[in-house]
CSV table of C-alpha atoms and ligand atoms in Angstrom, one decimal:
chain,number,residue,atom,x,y,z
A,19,UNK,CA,80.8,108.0,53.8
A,20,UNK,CA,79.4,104.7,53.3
A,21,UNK,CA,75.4,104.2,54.2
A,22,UNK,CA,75.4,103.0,57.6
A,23,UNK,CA,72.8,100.0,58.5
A,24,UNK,CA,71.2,101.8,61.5
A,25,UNK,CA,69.6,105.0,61.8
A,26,UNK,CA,68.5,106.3,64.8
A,27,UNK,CA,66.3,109.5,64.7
A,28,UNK,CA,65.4,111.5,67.9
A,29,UNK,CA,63.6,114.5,68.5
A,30,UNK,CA,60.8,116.1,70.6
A,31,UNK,CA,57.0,115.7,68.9
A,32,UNK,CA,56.4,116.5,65.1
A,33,UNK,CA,60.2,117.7,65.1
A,34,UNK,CA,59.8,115.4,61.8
A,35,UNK,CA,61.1,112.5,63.0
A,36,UNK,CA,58.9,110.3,61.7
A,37,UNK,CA,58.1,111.9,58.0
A,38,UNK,CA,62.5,112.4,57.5
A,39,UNK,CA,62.6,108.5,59.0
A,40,UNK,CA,60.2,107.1,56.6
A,41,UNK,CA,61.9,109.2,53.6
A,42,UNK,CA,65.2,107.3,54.0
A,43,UNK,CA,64.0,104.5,54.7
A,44,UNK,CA,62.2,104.7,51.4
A,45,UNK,CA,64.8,106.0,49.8
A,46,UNK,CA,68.0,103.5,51.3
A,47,UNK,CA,65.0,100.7,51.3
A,48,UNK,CA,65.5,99.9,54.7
A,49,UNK,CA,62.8,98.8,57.4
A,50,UNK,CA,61.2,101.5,59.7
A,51,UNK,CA,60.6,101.3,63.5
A,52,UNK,CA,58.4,104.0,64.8
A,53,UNK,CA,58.7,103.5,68.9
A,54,UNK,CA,56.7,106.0,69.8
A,55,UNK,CA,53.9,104.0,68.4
A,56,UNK,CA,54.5,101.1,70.8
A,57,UNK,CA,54.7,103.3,74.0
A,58,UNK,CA,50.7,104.9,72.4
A,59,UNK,CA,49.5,100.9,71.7
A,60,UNK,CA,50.4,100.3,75.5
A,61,UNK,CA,48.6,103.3,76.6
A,62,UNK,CA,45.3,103.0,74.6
A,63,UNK,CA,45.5,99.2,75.8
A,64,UNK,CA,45.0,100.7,79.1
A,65,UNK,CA,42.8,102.9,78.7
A,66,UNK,CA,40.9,100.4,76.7
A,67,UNK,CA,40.7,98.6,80.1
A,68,UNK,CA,40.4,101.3,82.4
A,69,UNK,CA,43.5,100.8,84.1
A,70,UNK,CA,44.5,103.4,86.7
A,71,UNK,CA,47.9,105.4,85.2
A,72,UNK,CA,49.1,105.1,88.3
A,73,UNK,CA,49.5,101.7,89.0
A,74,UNK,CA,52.8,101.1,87.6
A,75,UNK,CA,52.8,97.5,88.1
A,76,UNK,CA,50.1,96.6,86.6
A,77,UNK,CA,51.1,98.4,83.3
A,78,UNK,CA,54.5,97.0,83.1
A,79,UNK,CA,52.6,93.5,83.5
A,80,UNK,CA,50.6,94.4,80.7
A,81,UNK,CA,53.7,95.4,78.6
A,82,UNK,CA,54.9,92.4,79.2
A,83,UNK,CA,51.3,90.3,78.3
A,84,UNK,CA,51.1,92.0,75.1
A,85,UNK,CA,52.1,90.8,71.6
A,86,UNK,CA,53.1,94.1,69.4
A,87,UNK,CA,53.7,93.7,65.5
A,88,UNK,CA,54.8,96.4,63.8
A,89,UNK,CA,54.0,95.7,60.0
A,90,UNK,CA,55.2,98.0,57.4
A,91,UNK,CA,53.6,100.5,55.2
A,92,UNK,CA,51.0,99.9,52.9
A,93,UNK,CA,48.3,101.8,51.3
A,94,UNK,CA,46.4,102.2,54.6
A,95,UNK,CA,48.9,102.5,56.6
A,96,UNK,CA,51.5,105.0,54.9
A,97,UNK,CA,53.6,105.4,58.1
A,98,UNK,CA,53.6,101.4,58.8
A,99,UNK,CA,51.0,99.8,61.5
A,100,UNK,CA,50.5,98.2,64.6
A,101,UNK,CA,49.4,94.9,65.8
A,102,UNK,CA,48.5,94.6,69.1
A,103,UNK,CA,47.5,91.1,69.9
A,104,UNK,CA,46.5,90.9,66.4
A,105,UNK,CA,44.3,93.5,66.2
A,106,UNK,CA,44.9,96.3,63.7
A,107,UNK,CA,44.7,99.7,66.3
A,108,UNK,CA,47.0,101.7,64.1
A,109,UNK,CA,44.1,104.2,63.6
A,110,UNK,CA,43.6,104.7,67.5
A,111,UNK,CA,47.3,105.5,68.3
A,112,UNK,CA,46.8,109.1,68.2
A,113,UNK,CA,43.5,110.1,69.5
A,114,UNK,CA,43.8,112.7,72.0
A,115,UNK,CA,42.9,110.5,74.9
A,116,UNK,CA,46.4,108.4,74.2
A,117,UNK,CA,48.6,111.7,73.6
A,118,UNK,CA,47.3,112.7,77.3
A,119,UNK,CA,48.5,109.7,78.8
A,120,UNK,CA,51.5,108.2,77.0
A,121,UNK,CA,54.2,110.3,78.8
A,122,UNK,CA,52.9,109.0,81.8
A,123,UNK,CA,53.1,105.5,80.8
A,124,UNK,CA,56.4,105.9,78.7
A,125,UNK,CA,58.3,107.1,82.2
A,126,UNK,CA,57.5,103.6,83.8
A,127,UNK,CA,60.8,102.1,84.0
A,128,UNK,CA,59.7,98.7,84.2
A,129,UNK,CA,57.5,98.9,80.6
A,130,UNK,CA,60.7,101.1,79.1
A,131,UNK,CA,62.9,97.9,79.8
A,132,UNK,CA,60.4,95.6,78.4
A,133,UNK,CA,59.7,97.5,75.3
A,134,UNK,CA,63.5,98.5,74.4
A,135,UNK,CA,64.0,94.8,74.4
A,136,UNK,CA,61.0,94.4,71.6
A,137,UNK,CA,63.3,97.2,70.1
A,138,UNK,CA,66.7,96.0,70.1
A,139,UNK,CA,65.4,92.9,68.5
A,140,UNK,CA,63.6,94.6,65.6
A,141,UNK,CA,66.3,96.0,65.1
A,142,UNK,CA,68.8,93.4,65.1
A,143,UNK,CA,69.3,92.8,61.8
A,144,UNK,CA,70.6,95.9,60.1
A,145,UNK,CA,68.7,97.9,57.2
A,146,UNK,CA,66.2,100.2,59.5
A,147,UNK,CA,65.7,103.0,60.8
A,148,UNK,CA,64.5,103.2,64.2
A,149,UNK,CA,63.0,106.9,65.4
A,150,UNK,CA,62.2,107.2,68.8
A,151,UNK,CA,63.3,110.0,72.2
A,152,UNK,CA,65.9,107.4,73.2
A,153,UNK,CA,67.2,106.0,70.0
A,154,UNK,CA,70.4,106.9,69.9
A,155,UNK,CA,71.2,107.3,73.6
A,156,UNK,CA,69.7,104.1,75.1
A,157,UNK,CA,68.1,101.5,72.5
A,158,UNK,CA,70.8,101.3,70.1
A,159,UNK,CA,73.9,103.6,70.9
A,160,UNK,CA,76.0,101.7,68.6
A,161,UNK,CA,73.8,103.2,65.7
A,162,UNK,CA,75.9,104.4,62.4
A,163,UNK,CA,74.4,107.4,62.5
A,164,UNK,CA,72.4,109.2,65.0
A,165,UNK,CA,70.5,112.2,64.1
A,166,UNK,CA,68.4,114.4,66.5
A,167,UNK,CA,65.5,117.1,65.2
A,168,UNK,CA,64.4,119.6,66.9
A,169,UNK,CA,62.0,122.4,65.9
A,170,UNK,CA,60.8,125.5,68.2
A,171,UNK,CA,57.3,124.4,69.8
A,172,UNK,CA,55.1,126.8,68.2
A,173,UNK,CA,56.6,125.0,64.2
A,174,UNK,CA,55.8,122.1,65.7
A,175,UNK,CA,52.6,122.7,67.1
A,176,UNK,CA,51.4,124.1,63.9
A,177,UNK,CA,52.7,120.8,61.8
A,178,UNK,CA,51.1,118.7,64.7
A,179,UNK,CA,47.9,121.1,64.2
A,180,UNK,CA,47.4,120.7,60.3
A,181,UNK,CA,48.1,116.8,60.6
A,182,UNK,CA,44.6,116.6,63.1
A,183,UNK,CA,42.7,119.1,61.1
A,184,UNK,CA,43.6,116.8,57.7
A,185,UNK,CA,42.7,113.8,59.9
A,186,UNK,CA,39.4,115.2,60.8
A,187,UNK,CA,40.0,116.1,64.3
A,188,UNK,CA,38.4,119.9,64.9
A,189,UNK,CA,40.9,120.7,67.8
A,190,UNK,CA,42.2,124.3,68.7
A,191,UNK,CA,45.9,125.3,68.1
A,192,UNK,CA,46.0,126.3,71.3
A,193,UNK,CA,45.4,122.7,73.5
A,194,UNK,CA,47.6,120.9,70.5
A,195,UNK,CA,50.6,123.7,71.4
A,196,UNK,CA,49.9,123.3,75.2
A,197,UNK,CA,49.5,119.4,74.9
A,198,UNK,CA,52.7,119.2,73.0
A,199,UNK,CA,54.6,120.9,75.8
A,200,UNK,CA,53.7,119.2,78.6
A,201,UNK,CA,54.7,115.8,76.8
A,202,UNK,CA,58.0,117.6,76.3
A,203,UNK,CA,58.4,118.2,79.8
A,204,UNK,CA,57.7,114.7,81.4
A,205,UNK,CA,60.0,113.6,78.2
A,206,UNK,CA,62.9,115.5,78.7
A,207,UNK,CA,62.6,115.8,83.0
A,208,UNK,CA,62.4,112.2,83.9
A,209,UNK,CA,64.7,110.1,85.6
A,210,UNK,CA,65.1,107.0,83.1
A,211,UNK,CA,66.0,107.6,79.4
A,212,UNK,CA,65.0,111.2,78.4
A,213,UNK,CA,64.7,112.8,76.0
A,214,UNK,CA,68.4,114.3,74.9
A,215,UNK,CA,70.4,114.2,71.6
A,216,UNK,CA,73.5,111.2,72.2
A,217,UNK,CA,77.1,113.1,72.4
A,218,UNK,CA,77.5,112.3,68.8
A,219,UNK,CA,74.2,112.9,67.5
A,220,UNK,CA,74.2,115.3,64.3
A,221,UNK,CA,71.4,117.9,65.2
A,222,UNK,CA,69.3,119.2,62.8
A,223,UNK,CA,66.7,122.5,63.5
A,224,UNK,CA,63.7,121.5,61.2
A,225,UNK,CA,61.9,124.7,61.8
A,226,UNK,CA,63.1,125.9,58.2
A,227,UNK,CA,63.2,122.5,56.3
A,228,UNK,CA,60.5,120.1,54.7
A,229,UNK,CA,61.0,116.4,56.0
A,230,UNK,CA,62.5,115.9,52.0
A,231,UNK,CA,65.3,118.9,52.4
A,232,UNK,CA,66.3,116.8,55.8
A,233,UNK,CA,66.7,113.7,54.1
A,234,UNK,CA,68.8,115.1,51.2
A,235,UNK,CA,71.1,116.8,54.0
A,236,UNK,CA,71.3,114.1,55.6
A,237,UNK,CA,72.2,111.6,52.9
A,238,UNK,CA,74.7,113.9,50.8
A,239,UNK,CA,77.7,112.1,52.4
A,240,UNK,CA,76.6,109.1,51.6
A,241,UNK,CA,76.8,110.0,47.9
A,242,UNK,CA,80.4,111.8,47.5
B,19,CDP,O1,54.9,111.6,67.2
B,19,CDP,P1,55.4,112.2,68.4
B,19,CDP,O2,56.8,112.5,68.3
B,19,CDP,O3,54.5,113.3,68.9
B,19,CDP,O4,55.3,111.1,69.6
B,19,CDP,P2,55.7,109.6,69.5
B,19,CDP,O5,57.1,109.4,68.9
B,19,CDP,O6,54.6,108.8,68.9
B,19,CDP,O7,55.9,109.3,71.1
B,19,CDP,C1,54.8,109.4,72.0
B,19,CDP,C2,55.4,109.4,73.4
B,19,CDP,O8,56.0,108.1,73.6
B,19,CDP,C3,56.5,110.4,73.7
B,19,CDP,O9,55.9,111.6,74.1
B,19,CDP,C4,57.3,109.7,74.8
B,19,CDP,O10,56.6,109.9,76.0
B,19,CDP,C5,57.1,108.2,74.5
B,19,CDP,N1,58.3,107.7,73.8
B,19,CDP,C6,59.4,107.4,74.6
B,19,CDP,O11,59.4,107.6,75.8
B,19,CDP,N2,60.5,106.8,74.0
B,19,CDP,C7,60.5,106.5,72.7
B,19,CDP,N3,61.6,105.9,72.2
B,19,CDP,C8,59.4,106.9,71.9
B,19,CDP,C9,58.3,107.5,72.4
């Protein structure tokens, strides 16, 4: 099978996505586009300036007002950073505060349709891999390949867990677990875009596998 030039990678939180989408992208040397990242600048924008979560309007006309560069990864930014309006706030993206709130603000239907555009464009030219909860289904359903991880909550609680503790957040198992499910449930429950593998979306339980053992499975076609 030849190496398609578009990978989409879905999933629910720290099913891998982004670890298994930064590994091929490495490995094919292809650009990576992490969306999630652009629905958590929006939301600590807003929180920055104490918008009110549920004034839709008013955060889709920030979406709209707000220059995002993604820039790829470098020694501080191993996963690839984020520009908003020139400012580096890759190290603010997953405070607590903006994991609370970015469900809410992802669901908007109005920011969705502004950032998917931002999306499609990035990803315009081929070479990338785009990892996201709509990837393959919505963004860019002509993808070569479409993959979609999944892992039972309590795995990835536990990966989400040891990723704050090694980042120096002291926060209980317990609220990371709980916080993780309720962001599944607004993901997968609302009305536009949720979270679902596409119909031909190869799905891969990670509960088992290191991000590495994904990436070989997944690219072993592409070498016979
Ligand atoms: O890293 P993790 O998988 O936990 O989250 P993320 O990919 O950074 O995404 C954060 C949130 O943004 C998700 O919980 C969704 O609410 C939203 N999101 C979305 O709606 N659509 C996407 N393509 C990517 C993220």
């Amino acid at each position: 099978m030849p190496i398609p030039g578009v990978i989409a990678i879905d999933g629910p939180g720290a099913s891998g996505k982004n670890t298994v989408g930064l590994i091929l992208a490495q490995r094919l040397g292809y650009r990576f586009l992490d969306s999630g990242a652009m629905y958590r600048a929006l939301t600590w924008q807003a929180l920055q300036m104490a918008i009110d979560f549920a004034d839709e309007a008013l955060l889709e006309r920030l979406a709209a007002s707000m220059r995002i560069e993604v820039t790829a990864a470098d020694l501080a930014h191993p996963h690839g950073g984020l520009l908003l309006d020139g400012a580096d706030v890759t190290p603010q993206l997953h405070r607590p505060e903006v994991d609370a709130k970015v469900s809410l603000v992802a669901q908007i239907s109005g920011v969705r349709r502004i950032l998917v555009a931002q999306q499609r464009s990035i990803a315009a030219e081929d070479g990338i891999v785009v990892v996201g909860r709509d990837i393959g289904t919505v963004v860019l359903p002509e993808a070569g390949l479409k993959l979609y991880l999944d892992a039972g909550a309590p795995a990835r609680a536990r990966r989400r867990h040891a990723e704050l503790l090694a980042g120096g957040d002291l926060i209980a198992y317990e609220e990371v677990l709980a916080a993780l499910e309720q962001r599944d449930a607004i993901d997968s429950q609302r009305i536009g875009s949720p979270l679902r593998p596409a119909p031909d979306a190869r799905i891969i339980a990670t509960d088992q596998l290191t991000a590495a053992e994904v990436a070989d499975l997944v690219l072993q076609p592409c070498q016979n």
